[in-house]
Tab-separated table of C-alpha atoms and ligand atoms in Angstrom:
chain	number	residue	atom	x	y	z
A	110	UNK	CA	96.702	110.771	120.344
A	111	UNK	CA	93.711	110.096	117.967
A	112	UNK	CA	91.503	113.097	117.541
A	113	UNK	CA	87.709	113.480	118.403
A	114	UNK	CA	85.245	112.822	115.642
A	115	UNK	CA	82.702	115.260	115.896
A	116	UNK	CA	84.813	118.270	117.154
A	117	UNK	CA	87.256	117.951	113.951
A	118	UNK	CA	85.437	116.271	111.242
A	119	UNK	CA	81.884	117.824	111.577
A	120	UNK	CA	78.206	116.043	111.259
A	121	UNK	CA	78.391	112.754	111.196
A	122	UNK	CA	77.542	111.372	107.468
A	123	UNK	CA	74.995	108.514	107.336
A	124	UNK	CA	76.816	105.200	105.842
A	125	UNK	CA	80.573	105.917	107.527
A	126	UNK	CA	78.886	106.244	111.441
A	127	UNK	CA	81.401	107.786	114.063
A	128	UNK	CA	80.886	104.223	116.278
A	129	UNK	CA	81.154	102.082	113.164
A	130	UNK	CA	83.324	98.592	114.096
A	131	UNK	CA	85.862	99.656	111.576
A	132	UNK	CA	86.823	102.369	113.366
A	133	UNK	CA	86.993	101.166	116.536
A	134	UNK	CA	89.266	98.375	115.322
A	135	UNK	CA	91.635	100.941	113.464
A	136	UNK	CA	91.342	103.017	116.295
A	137	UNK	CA	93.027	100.350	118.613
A	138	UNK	CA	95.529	99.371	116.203
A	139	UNK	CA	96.686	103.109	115.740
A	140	UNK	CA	96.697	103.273	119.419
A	141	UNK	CA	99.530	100.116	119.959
A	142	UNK	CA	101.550	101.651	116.995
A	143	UNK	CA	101.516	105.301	117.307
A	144	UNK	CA	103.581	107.026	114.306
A	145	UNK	CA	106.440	109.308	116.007
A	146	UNK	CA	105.676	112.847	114.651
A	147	UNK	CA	107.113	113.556	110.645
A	148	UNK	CA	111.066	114.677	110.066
A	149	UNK	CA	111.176	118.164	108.300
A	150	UNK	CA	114.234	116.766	106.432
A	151	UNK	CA	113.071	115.514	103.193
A	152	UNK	CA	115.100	112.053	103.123
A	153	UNK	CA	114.355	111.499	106.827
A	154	UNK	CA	110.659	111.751	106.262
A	155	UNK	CA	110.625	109.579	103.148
A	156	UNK	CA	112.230	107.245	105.049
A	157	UNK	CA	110.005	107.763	108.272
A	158	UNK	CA	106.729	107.272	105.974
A	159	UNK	CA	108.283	103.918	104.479
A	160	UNK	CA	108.942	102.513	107.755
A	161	UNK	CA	105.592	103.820	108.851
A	162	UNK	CA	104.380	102.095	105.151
A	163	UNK	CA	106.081	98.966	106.150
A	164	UNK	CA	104.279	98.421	109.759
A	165	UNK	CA	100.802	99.383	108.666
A	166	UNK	CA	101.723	96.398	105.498
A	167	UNK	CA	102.938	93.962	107.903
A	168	UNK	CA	99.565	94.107	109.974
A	169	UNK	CA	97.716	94.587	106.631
A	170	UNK	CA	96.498	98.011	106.419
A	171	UNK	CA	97.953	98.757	103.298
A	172	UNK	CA	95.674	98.524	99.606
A	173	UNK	CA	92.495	97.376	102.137
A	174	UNK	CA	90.989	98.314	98.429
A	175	UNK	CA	92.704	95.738	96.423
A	176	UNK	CA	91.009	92.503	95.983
A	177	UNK	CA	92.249	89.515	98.242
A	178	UNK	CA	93.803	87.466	95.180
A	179	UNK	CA	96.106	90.220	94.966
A	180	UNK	CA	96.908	90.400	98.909
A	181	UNK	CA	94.624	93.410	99.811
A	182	UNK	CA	90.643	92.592	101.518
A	183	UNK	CA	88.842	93.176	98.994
A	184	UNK	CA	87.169	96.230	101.548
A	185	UNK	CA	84.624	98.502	100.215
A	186	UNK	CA	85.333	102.323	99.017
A	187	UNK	CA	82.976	103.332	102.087
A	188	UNK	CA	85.467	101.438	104.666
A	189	UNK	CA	88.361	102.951	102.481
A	190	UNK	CA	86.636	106.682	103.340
A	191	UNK	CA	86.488	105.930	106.983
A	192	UNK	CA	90.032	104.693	106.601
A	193	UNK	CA	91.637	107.604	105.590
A	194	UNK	CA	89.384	110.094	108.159
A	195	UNK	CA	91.431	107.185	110.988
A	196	UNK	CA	94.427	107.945	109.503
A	197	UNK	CA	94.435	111.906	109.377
A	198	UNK	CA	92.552	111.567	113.177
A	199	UNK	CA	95.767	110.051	114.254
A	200	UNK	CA	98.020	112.443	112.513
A	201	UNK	CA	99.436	108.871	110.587
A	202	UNK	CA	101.870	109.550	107.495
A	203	UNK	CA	100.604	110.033	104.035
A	204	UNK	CA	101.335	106.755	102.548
A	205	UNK	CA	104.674	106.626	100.262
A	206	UNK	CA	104.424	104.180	97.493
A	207	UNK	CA	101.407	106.154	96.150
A	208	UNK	CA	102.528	105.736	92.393
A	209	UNK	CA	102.942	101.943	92.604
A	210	UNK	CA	99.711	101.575	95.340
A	211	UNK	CA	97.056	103.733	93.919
A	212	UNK	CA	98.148	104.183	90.385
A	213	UNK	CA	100.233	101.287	88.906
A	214	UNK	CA	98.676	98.324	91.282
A	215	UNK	CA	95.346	98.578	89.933
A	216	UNK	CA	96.167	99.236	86.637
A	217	UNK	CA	97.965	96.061	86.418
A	218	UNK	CA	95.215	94.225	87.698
A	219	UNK	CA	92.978	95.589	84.852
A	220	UNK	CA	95.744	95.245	81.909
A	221	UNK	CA	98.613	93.149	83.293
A	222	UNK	CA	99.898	89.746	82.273
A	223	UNK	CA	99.786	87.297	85.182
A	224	UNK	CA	103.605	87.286	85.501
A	225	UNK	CA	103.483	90.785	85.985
A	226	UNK	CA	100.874	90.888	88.832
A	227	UNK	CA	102.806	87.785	90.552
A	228	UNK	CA	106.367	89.869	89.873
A	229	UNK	CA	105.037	93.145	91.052
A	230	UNK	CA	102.075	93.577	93.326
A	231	UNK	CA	103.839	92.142	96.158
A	232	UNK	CA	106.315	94.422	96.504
A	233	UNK	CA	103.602	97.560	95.595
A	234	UNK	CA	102.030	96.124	98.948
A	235	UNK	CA	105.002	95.580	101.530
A	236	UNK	CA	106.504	98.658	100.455
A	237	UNK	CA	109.648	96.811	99.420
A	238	UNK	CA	109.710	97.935	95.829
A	239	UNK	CA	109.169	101.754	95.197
A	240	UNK	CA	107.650	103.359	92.020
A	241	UNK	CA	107.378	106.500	89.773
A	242	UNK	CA	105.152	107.364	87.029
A	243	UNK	CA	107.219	108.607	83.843
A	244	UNK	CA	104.549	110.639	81.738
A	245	UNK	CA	105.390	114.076	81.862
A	246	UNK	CA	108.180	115.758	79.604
A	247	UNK	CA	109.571	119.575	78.646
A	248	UNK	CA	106.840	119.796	76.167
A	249	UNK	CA	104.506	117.026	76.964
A	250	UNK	CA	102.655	118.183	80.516
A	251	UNK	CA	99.003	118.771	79.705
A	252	UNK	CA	99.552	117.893	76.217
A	253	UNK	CA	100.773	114.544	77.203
A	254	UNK	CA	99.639	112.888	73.479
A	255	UNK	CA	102.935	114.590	72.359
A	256	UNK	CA	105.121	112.554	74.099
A	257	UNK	CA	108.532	111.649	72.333
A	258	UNK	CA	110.309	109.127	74.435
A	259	UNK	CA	111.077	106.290	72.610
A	260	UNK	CA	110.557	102.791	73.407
A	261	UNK	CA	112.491	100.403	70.251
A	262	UNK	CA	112.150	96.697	70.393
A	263	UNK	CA	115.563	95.244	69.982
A	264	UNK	CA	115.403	91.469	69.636
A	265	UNK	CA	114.288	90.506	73.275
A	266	UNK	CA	114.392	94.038	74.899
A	267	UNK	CA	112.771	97.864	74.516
A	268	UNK	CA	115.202	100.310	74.682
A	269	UNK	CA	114.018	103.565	75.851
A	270	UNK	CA	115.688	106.945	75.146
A	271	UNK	CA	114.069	110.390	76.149
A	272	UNK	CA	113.248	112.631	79.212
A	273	UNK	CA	110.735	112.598	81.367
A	274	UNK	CA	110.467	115.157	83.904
A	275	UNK	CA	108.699	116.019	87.543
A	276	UNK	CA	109.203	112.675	88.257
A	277	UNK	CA	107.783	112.581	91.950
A	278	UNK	CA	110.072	110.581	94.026
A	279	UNK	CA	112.530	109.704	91.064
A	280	UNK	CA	115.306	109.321	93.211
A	281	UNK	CA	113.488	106.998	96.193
A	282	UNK	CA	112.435	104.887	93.100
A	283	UNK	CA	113.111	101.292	92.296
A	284	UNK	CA	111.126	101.086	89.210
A	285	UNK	CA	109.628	103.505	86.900
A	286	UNK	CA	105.776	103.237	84.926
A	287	UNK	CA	107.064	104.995	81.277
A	288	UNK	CA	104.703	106.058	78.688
A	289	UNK	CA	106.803	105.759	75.235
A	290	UNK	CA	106.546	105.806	71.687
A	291	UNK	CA	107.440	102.199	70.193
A	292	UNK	CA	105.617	102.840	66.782
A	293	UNK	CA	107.923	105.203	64.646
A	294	UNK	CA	106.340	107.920	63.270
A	295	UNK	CA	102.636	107.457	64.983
A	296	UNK	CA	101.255	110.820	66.297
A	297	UNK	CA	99.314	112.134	69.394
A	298	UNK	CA	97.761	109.374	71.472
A	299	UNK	CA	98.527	106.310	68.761
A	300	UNK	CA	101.473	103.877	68.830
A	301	UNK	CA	102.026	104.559	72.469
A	302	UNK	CA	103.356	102.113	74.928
A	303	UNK	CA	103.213	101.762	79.140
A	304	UNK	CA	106.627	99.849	80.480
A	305	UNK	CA	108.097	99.004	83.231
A	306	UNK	CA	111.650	99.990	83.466
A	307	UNK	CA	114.226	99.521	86.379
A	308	UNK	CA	115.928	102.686	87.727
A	309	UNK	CA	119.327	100.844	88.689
A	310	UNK	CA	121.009	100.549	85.134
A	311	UNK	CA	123.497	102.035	83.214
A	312	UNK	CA	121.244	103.769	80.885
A	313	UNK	CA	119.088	105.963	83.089
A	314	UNK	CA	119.717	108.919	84.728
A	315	UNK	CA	117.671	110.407	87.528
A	316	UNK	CA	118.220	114.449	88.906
A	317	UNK	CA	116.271	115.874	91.668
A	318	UNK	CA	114.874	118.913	90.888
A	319	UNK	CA	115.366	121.707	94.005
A	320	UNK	CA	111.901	123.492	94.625
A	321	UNK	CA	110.917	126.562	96.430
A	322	UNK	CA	110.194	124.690	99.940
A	323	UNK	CA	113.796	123.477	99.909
A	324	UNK	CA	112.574	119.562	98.946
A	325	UNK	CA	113.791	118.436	95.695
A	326	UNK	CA	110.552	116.027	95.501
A	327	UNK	CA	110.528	115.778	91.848
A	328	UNK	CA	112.775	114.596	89.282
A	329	UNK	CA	113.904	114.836	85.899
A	330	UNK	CA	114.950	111.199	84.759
A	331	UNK	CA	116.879	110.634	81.272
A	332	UNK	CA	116.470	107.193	79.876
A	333	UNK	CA	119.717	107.105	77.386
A	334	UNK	CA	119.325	103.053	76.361
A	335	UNK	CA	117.463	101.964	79.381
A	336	UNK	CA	116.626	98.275	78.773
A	337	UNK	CA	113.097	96.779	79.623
A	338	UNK	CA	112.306	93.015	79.110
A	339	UNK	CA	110.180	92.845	76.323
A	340	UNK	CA	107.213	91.131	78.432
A	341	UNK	CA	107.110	94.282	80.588
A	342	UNK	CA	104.519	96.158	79.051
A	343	UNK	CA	101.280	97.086	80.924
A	344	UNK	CA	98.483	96.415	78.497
A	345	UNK	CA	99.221	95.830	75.189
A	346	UNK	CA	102.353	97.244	72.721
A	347	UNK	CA	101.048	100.302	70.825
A	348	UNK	CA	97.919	100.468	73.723
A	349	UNK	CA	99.697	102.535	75.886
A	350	UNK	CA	97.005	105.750	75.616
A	351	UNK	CA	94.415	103.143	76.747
A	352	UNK	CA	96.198	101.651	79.577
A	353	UNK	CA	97.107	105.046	80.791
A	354	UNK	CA	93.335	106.429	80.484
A	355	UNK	CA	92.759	103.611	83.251
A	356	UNK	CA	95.496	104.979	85.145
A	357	UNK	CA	94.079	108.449	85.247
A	358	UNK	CA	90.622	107.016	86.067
A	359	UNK	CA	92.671	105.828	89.591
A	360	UNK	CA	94.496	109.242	90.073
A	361	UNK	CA	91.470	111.287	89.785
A	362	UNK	CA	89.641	109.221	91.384
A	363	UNK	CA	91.395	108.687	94.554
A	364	UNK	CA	94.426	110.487	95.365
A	365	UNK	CA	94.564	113.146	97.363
A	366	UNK	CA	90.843	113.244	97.105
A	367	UNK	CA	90.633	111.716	100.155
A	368	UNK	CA	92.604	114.148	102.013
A	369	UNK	CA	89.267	116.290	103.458
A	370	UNK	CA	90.082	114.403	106.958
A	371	UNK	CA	94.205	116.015	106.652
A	372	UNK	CA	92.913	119.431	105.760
A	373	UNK	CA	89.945	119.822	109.122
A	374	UNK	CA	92.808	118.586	111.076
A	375	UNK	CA	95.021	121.331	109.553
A	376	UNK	CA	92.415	123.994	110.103
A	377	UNK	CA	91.657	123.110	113.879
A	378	UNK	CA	95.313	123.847	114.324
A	379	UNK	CA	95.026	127.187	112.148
A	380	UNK	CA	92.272	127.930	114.892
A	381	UNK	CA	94.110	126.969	117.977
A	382	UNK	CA	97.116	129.320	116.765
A	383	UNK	CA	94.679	132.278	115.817
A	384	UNK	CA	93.286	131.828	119.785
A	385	UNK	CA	96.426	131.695	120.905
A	386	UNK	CA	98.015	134.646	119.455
A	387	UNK	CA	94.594	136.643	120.364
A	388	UNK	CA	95.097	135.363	123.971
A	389	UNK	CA	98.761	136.256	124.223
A	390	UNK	CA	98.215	139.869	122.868
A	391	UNK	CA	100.084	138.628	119.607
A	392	UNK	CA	96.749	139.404	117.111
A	393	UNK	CA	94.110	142.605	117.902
A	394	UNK	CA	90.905	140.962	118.203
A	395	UNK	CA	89.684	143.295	115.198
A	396	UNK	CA	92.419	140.571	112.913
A	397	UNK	CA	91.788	137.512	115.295
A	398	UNK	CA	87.725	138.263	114.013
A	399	UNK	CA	88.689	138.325	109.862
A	400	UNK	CA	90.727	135.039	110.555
A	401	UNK	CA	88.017	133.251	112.334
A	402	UNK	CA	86.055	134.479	109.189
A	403	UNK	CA	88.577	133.019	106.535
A	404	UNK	CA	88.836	129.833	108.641
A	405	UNK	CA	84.987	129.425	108.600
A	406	UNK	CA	85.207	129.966	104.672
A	407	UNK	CA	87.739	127.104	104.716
A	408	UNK	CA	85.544	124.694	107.261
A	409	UNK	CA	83.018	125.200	104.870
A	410	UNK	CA	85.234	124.216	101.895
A	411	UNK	CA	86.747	121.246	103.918
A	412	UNK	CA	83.094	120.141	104.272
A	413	UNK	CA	82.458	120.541	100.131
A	414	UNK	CA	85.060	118.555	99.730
A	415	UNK	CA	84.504	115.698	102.235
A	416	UNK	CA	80.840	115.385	100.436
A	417	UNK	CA	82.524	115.165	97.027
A	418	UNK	CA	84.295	112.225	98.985
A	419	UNK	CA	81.351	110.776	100.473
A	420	UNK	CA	79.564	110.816	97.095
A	421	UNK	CA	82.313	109.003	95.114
A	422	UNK	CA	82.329	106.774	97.641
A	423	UNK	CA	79.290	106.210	97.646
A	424	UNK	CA	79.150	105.664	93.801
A	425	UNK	CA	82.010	103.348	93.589
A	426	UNK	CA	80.585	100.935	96.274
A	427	UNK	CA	77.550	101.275	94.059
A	428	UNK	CA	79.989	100.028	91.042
A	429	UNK	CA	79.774	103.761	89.488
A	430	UNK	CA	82.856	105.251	88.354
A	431	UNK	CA	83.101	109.001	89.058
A	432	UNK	CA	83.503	109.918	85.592
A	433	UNK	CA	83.902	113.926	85.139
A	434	UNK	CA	82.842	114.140	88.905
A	435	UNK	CA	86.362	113.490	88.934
A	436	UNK	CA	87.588	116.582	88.178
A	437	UNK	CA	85.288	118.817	90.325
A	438	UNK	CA	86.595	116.771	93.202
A	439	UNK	CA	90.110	117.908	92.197
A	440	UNK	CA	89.603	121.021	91.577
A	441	UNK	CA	87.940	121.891	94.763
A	442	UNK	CA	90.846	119.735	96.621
A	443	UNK	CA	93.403	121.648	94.322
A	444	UNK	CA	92.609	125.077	95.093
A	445	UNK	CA	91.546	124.568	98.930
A	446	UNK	CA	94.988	122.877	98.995
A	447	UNK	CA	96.743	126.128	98.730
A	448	UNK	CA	94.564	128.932	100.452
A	449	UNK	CA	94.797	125.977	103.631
A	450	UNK	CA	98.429	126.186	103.130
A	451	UNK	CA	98.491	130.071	102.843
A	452	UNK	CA	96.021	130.454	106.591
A	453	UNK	CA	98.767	127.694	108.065
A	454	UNK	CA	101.390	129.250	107.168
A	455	UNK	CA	99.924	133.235	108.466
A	456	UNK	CA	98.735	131.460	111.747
A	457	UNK	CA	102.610	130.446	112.454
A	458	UNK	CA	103.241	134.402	111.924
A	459	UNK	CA	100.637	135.436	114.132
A	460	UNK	CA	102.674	133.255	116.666
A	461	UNK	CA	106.256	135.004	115.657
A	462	UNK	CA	107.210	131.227	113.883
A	463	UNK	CA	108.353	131.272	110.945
A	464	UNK	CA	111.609	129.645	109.524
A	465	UNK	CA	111.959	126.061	109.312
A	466	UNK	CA	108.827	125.132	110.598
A	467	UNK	CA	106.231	122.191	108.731
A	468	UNK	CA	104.356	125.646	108.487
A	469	UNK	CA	106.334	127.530	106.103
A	470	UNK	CA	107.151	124.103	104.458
A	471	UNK	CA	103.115	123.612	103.723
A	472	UNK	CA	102.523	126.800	102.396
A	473	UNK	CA	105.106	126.301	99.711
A	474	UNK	CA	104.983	123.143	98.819
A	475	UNK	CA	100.943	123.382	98.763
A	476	UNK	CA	101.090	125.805	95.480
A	477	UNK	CA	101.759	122.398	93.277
A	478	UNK	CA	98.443	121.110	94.468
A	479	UNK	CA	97.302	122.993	91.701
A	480	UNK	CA	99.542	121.390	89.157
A	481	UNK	CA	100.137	118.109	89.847
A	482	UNK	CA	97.115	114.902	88.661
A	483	UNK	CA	95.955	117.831	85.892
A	484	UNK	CA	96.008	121.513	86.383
A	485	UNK	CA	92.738	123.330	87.461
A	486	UNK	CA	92.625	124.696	84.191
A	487	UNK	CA	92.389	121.127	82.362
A	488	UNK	CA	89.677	120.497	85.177
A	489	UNK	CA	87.969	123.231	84.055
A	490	UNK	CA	88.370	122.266	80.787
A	491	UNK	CA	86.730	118.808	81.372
A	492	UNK	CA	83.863	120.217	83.895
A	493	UNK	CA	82.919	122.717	81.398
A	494	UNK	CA	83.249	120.045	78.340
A	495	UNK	CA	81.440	116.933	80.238
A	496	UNK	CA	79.704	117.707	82.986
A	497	UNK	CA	78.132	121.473	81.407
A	498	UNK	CA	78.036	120.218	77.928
A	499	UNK	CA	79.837	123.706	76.617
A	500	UNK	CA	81.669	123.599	73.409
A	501	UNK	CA	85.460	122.974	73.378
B	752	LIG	C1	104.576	118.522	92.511
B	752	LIG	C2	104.401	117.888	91.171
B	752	LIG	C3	104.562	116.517	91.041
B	752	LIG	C4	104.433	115.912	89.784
B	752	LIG	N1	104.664	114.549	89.680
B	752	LIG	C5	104.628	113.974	88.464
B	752	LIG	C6	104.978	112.592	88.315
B	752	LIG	O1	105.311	111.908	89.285
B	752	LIG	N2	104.965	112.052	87.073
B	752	LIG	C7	104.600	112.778	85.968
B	752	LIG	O2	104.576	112.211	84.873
B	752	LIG	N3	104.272	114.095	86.059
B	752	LIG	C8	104.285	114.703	87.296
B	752	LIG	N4	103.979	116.044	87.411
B	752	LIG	C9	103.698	116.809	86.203
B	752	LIG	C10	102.276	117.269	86.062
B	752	LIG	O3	101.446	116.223	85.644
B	752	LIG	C11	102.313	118.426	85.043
B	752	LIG	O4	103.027	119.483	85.659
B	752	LIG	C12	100.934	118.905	84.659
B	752	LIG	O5	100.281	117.930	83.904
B	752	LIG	C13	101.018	120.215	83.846
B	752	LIG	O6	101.895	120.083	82.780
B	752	LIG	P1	103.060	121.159	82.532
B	752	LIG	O7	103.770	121.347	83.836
B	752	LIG	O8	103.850	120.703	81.368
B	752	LIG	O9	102.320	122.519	82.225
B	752	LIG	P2	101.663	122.926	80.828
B	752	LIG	O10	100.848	121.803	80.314
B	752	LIG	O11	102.737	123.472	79.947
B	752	LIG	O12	100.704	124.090	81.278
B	752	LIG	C14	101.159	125.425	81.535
B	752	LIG	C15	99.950	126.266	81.871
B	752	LIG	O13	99.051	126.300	80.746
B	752	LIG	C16	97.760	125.857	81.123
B	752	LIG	N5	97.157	125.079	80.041
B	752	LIG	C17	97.743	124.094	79.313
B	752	LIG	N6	96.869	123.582	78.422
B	752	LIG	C18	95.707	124.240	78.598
B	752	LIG	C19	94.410	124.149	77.982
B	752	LIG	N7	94.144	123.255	77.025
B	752	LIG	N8	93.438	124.984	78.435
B	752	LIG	C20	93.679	125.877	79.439
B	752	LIG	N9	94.885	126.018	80.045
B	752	LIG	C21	95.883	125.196	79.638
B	752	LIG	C22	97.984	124.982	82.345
B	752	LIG	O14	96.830	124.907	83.156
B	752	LIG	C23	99.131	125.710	83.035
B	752	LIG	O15	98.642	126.762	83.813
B	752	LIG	C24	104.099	116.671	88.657
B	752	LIG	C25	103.913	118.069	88.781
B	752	LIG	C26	104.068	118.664	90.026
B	752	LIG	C27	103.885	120.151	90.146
């Protein structure tokens, strides 16, 4: 059942109107294809959010952002906000090809050959073809300029041989973005390349990584003579830093950052439990009054972040990028990501549930948030650099 505006998301905000057409026509649509509710088990729910992936596709609610040469409708960033406020109103799956839909897609429609839009967007949009994004390693995380995979051009094919690690859905993945080194003996950010490699071959290795939710979402993937066509590079050879500068532009930008819908509807159910357990003796009302403070400090967060949201919206309809904005935006999500998890997961105790519940799941899992599309410290870094004008 799809949620009530006003009661979960707040005030309504002037250009994304609670009785706007687009909504209504989502609205029916979610209301013939109701998602069942998400599998705790880690391969059932990847599985769950690519068949959910593959209906929304097939009716064409998937990349409503990309243009409509490339299969998408070309929709504006303000119908792309009200989208995803639909979406966590409905209690829809996150969508799953994230790396290949958000990150890769539009990056190879600002630096890819035509034969690799034609080969690749397709599948990016139906779901069929899965991707990772191979830029991490043991010591290159923050510090990604010192990188070391290799990517050698031998006659009609790079060979790649290195490690990447926390490879998010590594093992789920058909193909894999890589950021290499194909000029011997360049340093820090030159003589960098972005292929495409395929995960099914002899020469690459991919290892799930357990964490401490019990998902093994992340990967470590060895490339030991992985072989790439030579015409799969994104951009140009040795223009890899570039290429993948765009590519951050698109994970700052957008993902997760739309997520302030997920997180009121997450709160509303930290509220219901903390009434509950008041009501059923379970939490003095002395407690039950601090955690109707806390969740007030969070609704108010929720709301920062949804106008963070509105505003880069806003800008990119405008034809603004959000530039250092950015990172505020992800830092706010980042953190708020976490405490969110942390009230969830207390409001499940207050109720005596605790073990293998979505509850306990959050809580853990939501510590990455932190991590993961640039630490809050590199955030930091940038707001304090860019946006403050502060010395390095
Ligand atoms: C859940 C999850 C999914 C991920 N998925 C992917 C993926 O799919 N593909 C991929 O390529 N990578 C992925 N990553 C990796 C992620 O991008 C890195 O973890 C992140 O960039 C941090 O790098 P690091 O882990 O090497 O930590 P480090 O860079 O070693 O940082 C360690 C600590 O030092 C701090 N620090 C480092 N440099 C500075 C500085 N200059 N100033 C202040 N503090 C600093 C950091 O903030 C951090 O607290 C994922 C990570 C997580 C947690």
């Amino acid at each position: 059942m799809t949620l009530p505006h006003h009661d979960v998301l707040g005030p309504e905000l002037p250009a994304v109107p609670y009785d706007h057409p687009f909504r209504g026509k989502l609205r029916d649509w979610l209301s013939q294809n109701q998602p069942a509710p998400e599998p705790l088990d880690q391969d059932e729910r990847f599985q769950h959010r690519r068949d959910w992936h593959r209906t929304m596709a097939k009716d064409g609610w998937v990349g409503l952002h990309w243009p409509e040469q490339y299969g998408g409708q070309g929709a504006d960033p303000v119908v792309q906000f009200m989208y995803y406020e639909e979406m966590a109103l409905a209690g829809a799956p996150e969508p799953v090809n994230t790396p290949g839909l958000i990150l890769l897609g539009p990056t190879l429609m600002a630096h890819g050959s035509a034969m690799l839009k034609e080969r690749f967007l397709p599948g990016i949009l139906s779901g069929d073809e899965m991707w990772c994004q191979g830029f991490s390693e043991p010591n290159a995380g923050s510090d990604l300029a010192s990188l070391r995979t290799r990517g050698d051009l031998v006659g009609d094919e790079w060979v790649i041989s290195g490690q990447k690690t926390w490879t998010t859905f590594g093992q789920y993945a058909d193909y894999c973005f890589v950021l290499c080194r194909t000029q011997p003996g360049s340093e820090r950010h030159r003589g960098l390349t972005m292929l495409i490699c395929p995960l099914d071959q002899p020469g690459v290795t991919v290892r799930p990584i357990r964490q401490i939710s019990g998902d093994e979402e992340f990967c470590e993937v060895f490339f030991d003579g992985a072989r790439v066509p030579r015409e799969w590079v994104v951009g140009e050879p040795g223009q890899g830093w570039a290429t993948a500068m765009t590519l951050f532009q698109f994970e700052r930008g957008d993902q997760g950052y739309t997520d302030h819908a997920r997180m009121l509807v997450k709160l509303r159910d930290v509220e219901r439990s903390v009434n509950e357990a008041e009501a059923t003796g379970q939490l003095s009302p002395a407690r039950a009054a601090q955690a109707r403070a806390r969740n007030s400090r969070l609704w108010v967060r929720c709301q920062e972040l949804r106008q963070l949201n509105y505003r880069g919206a806003l800008l990119a309809a405008d034809g603004q990028g959000l530039g250092a904005i950015g990172s505020m935006t992800n830092l706010v999500w980042g953190e708020l990501e976490k405490d969110l998890g942390s009230a969830f997961a207390e409001a499940a105790g207050h109720r005596g549930v605790v073990e293998g519940r979505h509850d306990t799941h959050d809580r853990l899992a939501s510590r990455a948030s932190s991590i993961y599309s640039g630490t809050s410290e590199i955030q930091r870094n940038i707001i304090a650099e860019r946006l403050l004008g502060l010395p390095r």
